[in-house]
C-alpha positions as a printed Julia matrix, in Angstrom:
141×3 Matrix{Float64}:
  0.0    0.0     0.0
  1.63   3.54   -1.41
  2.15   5.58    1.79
  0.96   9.21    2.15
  3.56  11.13    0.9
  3.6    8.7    -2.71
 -0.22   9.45   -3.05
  0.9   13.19   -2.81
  3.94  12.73   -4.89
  1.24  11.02   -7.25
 -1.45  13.68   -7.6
 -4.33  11.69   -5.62
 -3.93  13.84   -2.7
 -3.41  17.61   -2.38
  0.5   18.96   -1.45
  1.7   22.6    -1.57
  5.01  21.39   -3.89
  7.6   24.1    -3.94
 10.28  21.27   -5.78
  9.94  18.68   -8.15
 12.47  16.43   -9.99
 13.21  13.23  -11.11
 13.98  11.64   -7.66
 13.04  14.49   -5.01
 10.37  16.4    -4.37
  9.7   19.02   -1.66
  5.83  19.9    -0.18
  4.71  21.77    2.8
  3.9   19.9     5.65
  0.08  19.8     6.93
  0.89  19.84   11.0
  3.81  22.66   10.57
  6.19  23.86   13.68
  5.91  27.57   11.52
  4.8   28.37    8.24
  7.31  27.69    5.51
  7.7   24.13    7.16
  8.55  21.98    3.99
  9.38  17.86    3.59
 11.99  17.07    1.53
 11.71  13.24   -0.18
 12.39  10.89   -2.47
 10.32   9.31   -4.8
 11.55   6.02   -4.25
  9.23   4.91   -1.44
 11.89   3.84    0.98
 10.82   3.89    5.15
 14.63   4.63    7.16
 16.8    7.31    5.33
 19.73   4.42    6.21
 18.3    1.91    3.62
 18.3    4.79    0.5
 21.24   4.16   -1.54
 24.01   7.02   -1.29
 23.51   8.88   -3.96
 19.75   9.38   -3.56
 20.46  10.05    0.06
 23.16  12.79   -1.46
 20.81  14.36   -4.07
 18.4   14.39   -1.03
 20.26  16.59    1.5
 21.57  18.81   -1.43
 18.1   19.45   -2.12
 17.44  19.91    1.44
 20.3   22.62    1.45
 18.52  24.49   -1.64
 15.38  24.58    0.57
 16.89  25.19    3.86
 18.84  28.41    2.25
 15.34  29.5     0.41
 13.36  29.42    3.63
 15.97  31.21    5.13
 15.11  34.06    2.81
 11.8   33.36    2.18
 10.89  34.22    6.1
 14.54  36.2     7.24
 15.01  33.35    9.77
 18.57  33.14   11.02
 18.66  29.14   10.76
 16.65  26.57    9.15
 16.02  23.47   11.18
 16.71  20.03    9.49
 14.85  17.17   11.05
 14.8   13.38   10.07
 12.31  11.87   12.78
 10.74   8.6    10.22
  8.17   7.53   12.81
  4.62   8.98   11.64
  5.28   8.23    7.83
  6.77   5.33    6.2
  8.59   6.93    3.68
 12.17   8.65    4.42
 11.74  12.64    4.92
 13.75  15.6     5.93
 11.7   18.31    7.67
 12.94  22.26    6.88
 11.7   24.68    8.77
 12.34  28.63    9.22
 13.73  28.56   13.1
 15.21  31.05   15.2
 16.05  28.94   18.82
 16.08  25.44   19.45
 12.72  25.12   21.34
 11.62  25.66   17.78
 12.07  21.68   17.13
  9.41  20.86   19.26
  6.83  19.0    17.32
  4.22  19.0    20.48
  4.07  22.58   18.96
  3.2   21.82   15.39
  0.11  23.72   14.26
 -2.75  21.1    13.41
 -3.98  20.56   10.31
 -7.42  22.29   10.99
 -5.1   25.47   12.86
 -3.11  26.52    9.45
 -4.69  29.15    7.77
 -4.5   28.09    4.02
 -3.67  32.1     2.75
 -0.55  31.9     4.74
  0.25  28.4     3.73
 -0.01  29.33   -0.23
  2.11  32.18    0.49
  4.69  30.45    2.19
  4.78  27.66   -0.43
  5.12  31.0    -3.36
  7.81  32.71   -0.64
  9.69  29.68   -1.21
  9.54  29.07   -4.93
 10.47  32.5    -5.98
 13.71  32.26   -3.48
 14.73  29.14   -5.17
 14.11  30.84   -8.48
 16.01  33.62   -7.25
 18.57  31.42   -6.55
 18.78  29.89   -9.74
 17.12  26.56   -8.81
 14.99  25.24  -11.36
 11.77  24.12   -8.75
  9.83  22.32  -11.67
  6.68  23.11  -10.11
């Protein structure tokens, strides 16, 4: 059975994509810790990030970087978090997140799903795009 993410990577549900190519993509999150919150993962349905084979893992966290360094500008944010928890979804992810102090990776604090207001979660997903594009990264969204 396809997990979550490869029915969003697939179209039949809904995901806020600021990234797409042939073996990463990158979607805001649904439950983020702040807006601009974006999962970065492979296509290849694969559940622990040790089992991916090294250069997907590689093309992974270089993608990650790209993101990390958009949301940076995207929200003025002195860090971006990187997270690799694995436990809610079966399919390898790296969280990036705007952050600004470590109580920030606290995912007790994650907004709900039903607590995001979708305006500011379309922006945050265009605030990203157009600092990868300003960045020169093709998104291929």
């Amino acid at each position: 059975m396809p997990s979550v993410f490869t029915k969003i990577i697939n179209g039949e549900l809904p995901g806020r994509f600021v990234y797409r190519d042939d073996s990463v993509v990158a979607f805001l999150t649904i439950e983020p810790l702040a807006y601009g919150h974006v999962l970065v993962v492979p296509i290849e349905e694969t559940d622990k990030w040790t089992d991916l084979d090294p250069a997907t893992w590689a093309h992974l966290n270089e993608v990650a970087q790209q993101i990390g360094q958009a949301v940076i500008a995207a929200f003025g944010s002195p860090r971006a978090g990187y997270i690799i928890a694995g436990f809610d979804v079966p399919h390898t992810h790296i969280h990036v997140f705007p952050t600004s102090k470590m109580s920030d990776y606290d995912f007790s604090k994650a907004l709900g799903m039903n607590e995001t207001d979708p305006q500011k979660m379309d922006d945050a997903a265009e605030r990203i795009r157009a600092a990868l594009s300003s960045a020169g990264v093709a998104t291929g969204v």
